[in-house]
Amino acid sequence: MCTNGVNTGQFKMMLEQMDDQVALNRRWAHKLYHMADNASYDKTAQALEELQHLLDDARAALSDAQDAVDDDAAAGPGVTVNLV
């Protein structure tokens, strides 16, 4: 369904795809963290640990954006286009 010229279903799907990509990057950062930690690369491990926290924050922001799409679409001026 389109609201205000935006296909909200497609928009939400794109946000989900972004979240999936960030989740994948988070998993890789976690694996690399353990590799660095096991090799006693302390500075690298610390940087990767910080990266994991930043990626967690990014996923939380994407979740907030997904919730905001519903709120914004509901608060639109009521112009909708439906496929028939």
GROMACS .gro file of N, CA and C in nm:
model
  252
    1MET      N    1   0.084  -0.117   0.000
    1MET     CA    2   0.000   0.000   0.000
    1MET      C    3   0.089   0.124   0.000
    2CYS      N    4   0.049   0.225  -0.074
    2CYS     CA    5   0.123   0.350  -0.082
    2CYS      C    6   0.055   0.456   0.003
    3THR      N    7   0.134   0.528   0.078
    3THR     CA    8   0.085   0.641   0.157
    3THR      C    9   0.178   0.758   0.130
    4ASN      N   10   0.122   0.871   0.089
    4ASN     CA   11   0.202   0.991   0.062
    4ASN      C   12   0.311   0.965  -0.043
    5GLY      N   13   0.281   0.880  -0.139
    5GLY     CA   14   0.378   0.851  -0.245
    5GLY      C   15   0.485   0.752  -0.206
    6VAL      N   16   0.474   0.690  -0.091
    6VAL     CA   17   0.574   0.593  -0.046
    6VAL      C   18   0.506   0.458  -0.030
    7ASN      N   19   0.563   0.357  -0.092
    7ASN     CA   20   0.514   0.221  -0.073
    7ASN      C   21   0.564   0.174   0.062
    8THR      N   22   0.478   0.181   0.163
    8THR     CA   23   0.523   0.154   0.300
    8THR      C   24   0.566   0.009   0.319
    9GLY      N   25   0.499  -0.083   0.251
    9GLY     CA   26   0.541  -0.224   0.263
    9GLY      C   27   0.681  -0.245   0.210
   10GLN      N   28   0.710  -0.187   0.096
   10GLN     CA   29   0.843  -0.198   0.037
   10GLN      C   30   0.946  -0.125   0.124
   11PHE      N   31   0.908  -0.010   0.176
   11PHE     CA   32   0.998   0.067   0.262
   11PHE      C   33   1.036  -0.014   0.386
   12LYS      N   34   0.936  -0.077   0.448
   12LYS     CA   35   0.963  -0.159   0.567
   12LYS      C   36   1.052  -0.278   0.531
   13MET      N   37   1.030  -0.336   0.413
   13MET     CA   38   1.112  -0.449   0.370
   13MET      C   39   1.258  -0.406   0.350
   14MET      N   40   1.279  -0.286   0.297
   14MET     CA   41   1.415  -0.237   0.280
   14MET      C   42   1.483  -0.214   0.415
   15LEU      N   43   1.408  -0.164   0.513
   15LEU     CA   44   1.464  -0.149   0.648
   15LEU      C   45   1.500  -0.284   0.707
   16GLU      N   46   1.416  -0.386   0.683
   16GLU     CA   47   1.446  -0.521   0.731
   16GLU      C   48   1.572  -0.575   0.665
   17GLN      N   49   1.589  -0.547   0.536
   17GLN     CA   50   1.710  -0.591   0.466
   17GLN      C   51   1.834  -0.524   0.525
   18MET      N   52   1.823  -0.397   0.557
   18MET     CA   53   1.935  -0.327   0.620
   18MET      C   54   1.967  -0.390   0.755
   19ASP      N   55   1.863  -0.423   0.831
   19ASP     CA   56   1.883  -0.486   0.962
   19ASP      C   57   1.951  -0.621   0.946
   20ASP      N   58   1.909  -0.698   0.845
   20ASP     CA   59   1.973  -0.828   0.819
   20ASP      C   60   2.121  -0.811   0.787
   21GLN      N   61   2.154  -0.709   0.708
   21GLN     CA   62   2.294  -0.685   0.672
   21GLN      C   63   2.376  -0.645   0.794
   22VAL      N   64   2.321  -0.558   0.877
   22VAL     CA   65   2.392  -0.517   0.998
   22VAL      C   66   2.410  -0.636   1.092
   23ALA      N   67   2.307  -0.722   1.100
   23ALA     CA   68   2.317  -0.842   1.185
   23ALA      C   69   2.429  -0.934   1.135
   24LEU      N   70   2.440  -0.948   1.003
   24LEU     CA   71   2.547  -1.030   0.947
   24LEU      C   72   2.684  -0.970   0.980
   25ASN      N   73   2.696  -0.839   0.964
   25ASN     CA   74   2.822  -0.772   0.998
   25ASN      C   75   2.854  -0.786   1.147
   26ARG      N   76   2.751  -0.783   1.229
   26ARG     CA   77   2.770  -0.801   1.375
   26ARG      C   78   2.826  -0.940   1.405
   27ARG      N   79   2.771  -1.041   1.337
   27ARG     CA   80   2.820  -1.179   1.358
   27ARG      C   81   2.966  -1.191   1.317
   28TRP      N   82   3.003  -1.130   1.203
   28TRP     CA   83   3.141  -1.137   1.158
   28TRP      C   84   3.234  -1.061   1.252
   29ALA      N   85   3.190  -0.947   1.301
   29ALA     CA   86   3.271  -0.872   1.397
   29ALA      C   87   3.293  -0.956   1.524
   30HIS      N   88   3.191  -1.030   1.564
   30HIS     CA   89   3.202  -1.116   1.682
   30HIS      C   90   3.304  -1.228   1.658
   31LYS      N   91   3.297  -1.290   1.542
   31LYS     CA   92   3.394  -1.396   1.509
   31LYS      C   93   3.536  -1.340   1.504
   32LEU      N   94   3.552  -1.225   1.441
   32LEU     CA   95   3.685  -1.164   1.432
   32LEU      C   96   3.736  -1.121   1.569
   33TYR      N   97   3.645  -1.077   1.653
   33TYR     CA   98   3.684  -1.041   1.790
   33TYR      C   99   3.747  -1.163   1.859
   34HIS      N  100   3.682  -1.278   1.850
   34HIS     CA  101   3.736  -1.398   1.915
   34HIS      C  102   3.868  -1.440   1.855
   35MET      N  103   3.883  -1.425   1.724
   35MET     CA  104   4.011  -1.458   1.661
   35MET      C  105   4.120  -1.366   1.714
   36ALA      N  106   4.092  -1.238   1.720
   36ALA     CA  107   4.192  -1.142   1.768
   36ALA      C  108   4.222  -1.165   1.915
   37ASP      N  109   4.119  -1.192   1.995
   37ASP     CA  110   4.138  -1.214   2.138
   37ASP      C  111   4.222  -1.339   2.163
   38ASN      N  112   4.193  -1.445   2.088
   38ASN     CA  113   4.269  -1.570   2.104
   38ASN      C  114   4.414  -1.554   2.060
   39ALA      N  115   4.440  -1.462   1.968
   39ALA     CA  116   4.576  -1.439   1.921
   39ALA      C  117   4.648  -1.332   2.003
   40SER      N  118   4.584  -1.286   2.110
   40SER     CA  119   4.639  -1.182   2.197
   40SER      C  120   4.662  -1.050   2.124
   41TYR      N  121   4.577  -1.021   2.026
   41TYR     CA  122   4.577  -0.891   1.960
   41TYR      C  123   4.482  -0.801   2.039
   42ASP      N  124   4.531  -0.752   2.151
   42ASP     CA  125   4.445  -0.684   2.247
   42ASP      C  126   4.379  -0.557   2.190
   43LYS      N  127   4.456  -0.474   2.122
   43LYS     CA  128   4.398  -0.351   2.067
   43LYS      C  129   4.295  -0.382   1.959
   44THR      N  130   4.325  -0.480   1.877
   44THR     CA  131   4.231  -0.519   1.771
   44THR      C  132   4.104  -0.576   1.833
   45ALA      N  133   4.120  -0.660   1.933
   45ALA     CA  134   4.003  -0.719   2.000
   45ALA      C  135   3.918  -0.610   2.064
   46GLN      N  136   3.982  -0.512   2.125
   46GLN     CA  137   3.908  -0.403   2.188
   46GLN      C  138   3.830  -0.323   2.083
   47ALA      N  139   3.895  -0.295   1.971
   47ALA     CA  140   3.828  -0.220   1.864
   47ALA      C  141   3.709  -0.299   1.809
   48LEU      N  142   3.725  -0.428   1.794
   48LEU     CA  143   3.616  -0.511   1.743
   48LEU      C  144   3.503  -0.523   1.845
   49GLU      N  145   3.537  -0.523   1.972
   49GLU     CA  146   3.434  -0.525   2.075
   49GLU      C  147   3.352  -0.396   2.070
   50GLU      N  148   3.420  -0.284   2.053
   50GLU     CA  149   3.351  -0.155   2.041
   50GLU      C  150   3.263  -0.154   1.915
   51LEU      N  151   3.315  -0.211   1.808
   51LEU     CA  152   3.238  -0.219   1.684
   51LEU      C  153   3.109  -0.297   1.705
   52GLN      N  154   3.116  -0.406   1.780
   52GLN     CA  155   2.996  -0.485   1.807
   52GLN      C  156   2.890  -0.400   1.878
   53HIS      N  157   2.933  -0.317   1.972
   53HIS     CA  158   2.838  -0.231   2.043
   53HIS      C  159   2.776  -0.128   1.949
   54LEU      N  160   2.858  -0.074   1.861
   54LEU     CA  161   2.807   0.023   1.764
   54LEU      C  162   2.706  -0.042   1.669
   55LEU      N  163   2.736  -0.163   1.627
   55LEU     CA  164   2.642  -0.234   1.539
   55LEU      C  165   2.512  -0.269   1.612
   56ASP      N  166   2.523  -0.299   1.742
   56ASP     CA  167   2.401  -0.321   1.822
   56ASP      C  168   2.317  -0.193   1.827
   57ASP      N  169   2.385  -0.079   1.842
   57ASP     CA  170   2.315   0.049   1.843
   57ASP      C  171   2.249   0.077   1.708
   58ALA      N  172   2.319   0.041   1.600
   58ALA     CA  173   2.262   0.060   1.466
   58ALA      C  174   2.137  -0.025   1.447
   59ARG      N  175   2.140  -0.147   1.497
   59ARG     CA  176   2.021  -0.234   1.486
   59ARG      C  177   1.906  -0.178   1.567
   60ALA      N  178   1.935  -0.122   1.683
   60ALA     CA  179   1.829  -0.061   1.764
   60ALA      C  180   1.769   0.059   1.691
   61ALA      N  181   1.854   0.139   1.625
   61ALA     CA  182   1.804   0.254   1.550
   61ALA      C  183   1.719   0.209   1.432
   62LEU      N  184   1.758   0.101   1.367
   62LEU     CA  185   1.677   0.048   1.257
   62LEU      C  186   1.543  -0.003   1.306
   63SER      N  187   1.542  -0.063   1.422
   63SER     CA  188   1.417  -0.108   1.482
   63SER      C  189   1.326   0.010   1.512
   64ASP      N  190   1.384   0.118   1.563
   64ASP     CA  191   1.306   0.240   1.588
   64ASP      C  192   1.250   0.297   1.458
   65ALA      N  193   1.331   0.292   1.352
   65ALA     CA  194   1.285   0.342   1.222
   65ALA      C  195   1.169   0.258   1.169
   66GLN      N  196   1.176   0.126   1.189
   66GLN     CA  197   1.067   0.040   1.145
   66GLN      C  198   0.938   0.075   1.219
   67ASP      N  199   0.948   0.101   1.347
   67ASP     CA  200   0.830   0.142   1.424
   67ASP      C  201   0.779   0.278   1.379
   68ALA      N  202   0.870   0.367   1.346
   68ALA     CA  203   0.832   0.502   1.304
   68ALA      C  204   0.760   0.502   1.171
   69VAL      N  205   0.792   0.408   1.082
   69VAL     CA  206   0.724   0.400   0.953
   69VAL      C  207   0.576   0.380   0.974
   70ASP      N  208   0.541   0.289   1.063
   70ASP     CA  209   0.399   0.264   1.091
   70ASP      C  210   0.331   0.389   1.147
   71ASP      N  211   0.398   0.455   1.239
   71ASP     CA  212   0.342   0.577   1.299
   71ASP      C  213   0.324   0.686   1.194
   72ASP      N  214   0.426   0.706   1.110
   72ASP     CA  215   0.420   0.810   1.009
   72ASP      C  216   0.312   0.781   0.904
   73ALA      N  217   0.302   0.655   0.865
   73ALA     CA  218   0.201   0.618   0.765
   73ALA      C  219   0.060   0.638   0.821
   74ALA      N  220   0.042   0.605   0.949
   74ALA     CA  221  -0.089   0.622   1.012
   74ALA      C  222  -0.125   0.770   1.029
   75ALA      N  223  -0.023   0.854   1.044
   75ALA     CA  224  -0.047   0.997   1.066
   75ALA      C  225  -0.055   1.075   0.935
   76GLY      N  226  -0.044   1.004   0.821
   76GLY     CA  227  -0.050   1.071   0.691
   76GLY      C  228  -0.186   1.134   0.668
   77PRO      N  229  -0.197   1.213   0.561
   77PRO     CA  230  -0.322   1.285   0.535
   77PRO      C  231  -0.437   1.197   0.486
   78GLY      N  232  -0.415   1.069   0.483
   78GLY     CA  233  -0.523   0.978   0.445
   78GLY      C  234  -0.528   0.948   0.297
   79VAL      N  235  -0.426   0.989   0.222
   79VAL     CA  236  -0.420   0.957   0.079
   79VAL      C  237  -0.352   0.822   0.065
   80THR      N  238  -0.426   0.723   0.017
   80THR     CA  239  -0.369   0.591   0.000
   80THR      C  240  -0.400   0.542  -0.140
   81VAL      N  241  -0.315   0.455  -0.192
   81VAL     CA  242  -0.337   0.392  -0.320
   81VAL      C  243  -0.326   0.242  -0.298
   82ASN      N  244  -0.428   0.168  -0.338
   82ASN     CA  245  -0.429   0.024  -0.321
   82ASN      C  246  -0.431  -0.043  -0.458
   83LEU      N  247  -0.361  -0.152  -0.472
   83LEU     CA  248  -0.364  -0.232  -0.593
   83LEU      C  249  -0.495  -0.307  -0.599
   84VAL      N  250  -0.566  -0.299  -0.710
   84VAL     CA  251  -0.694  -0.371  -0.722
   84VAL      C  252  -0.684  -0.479  -0.826
   0.00000   0.00000   0.00000
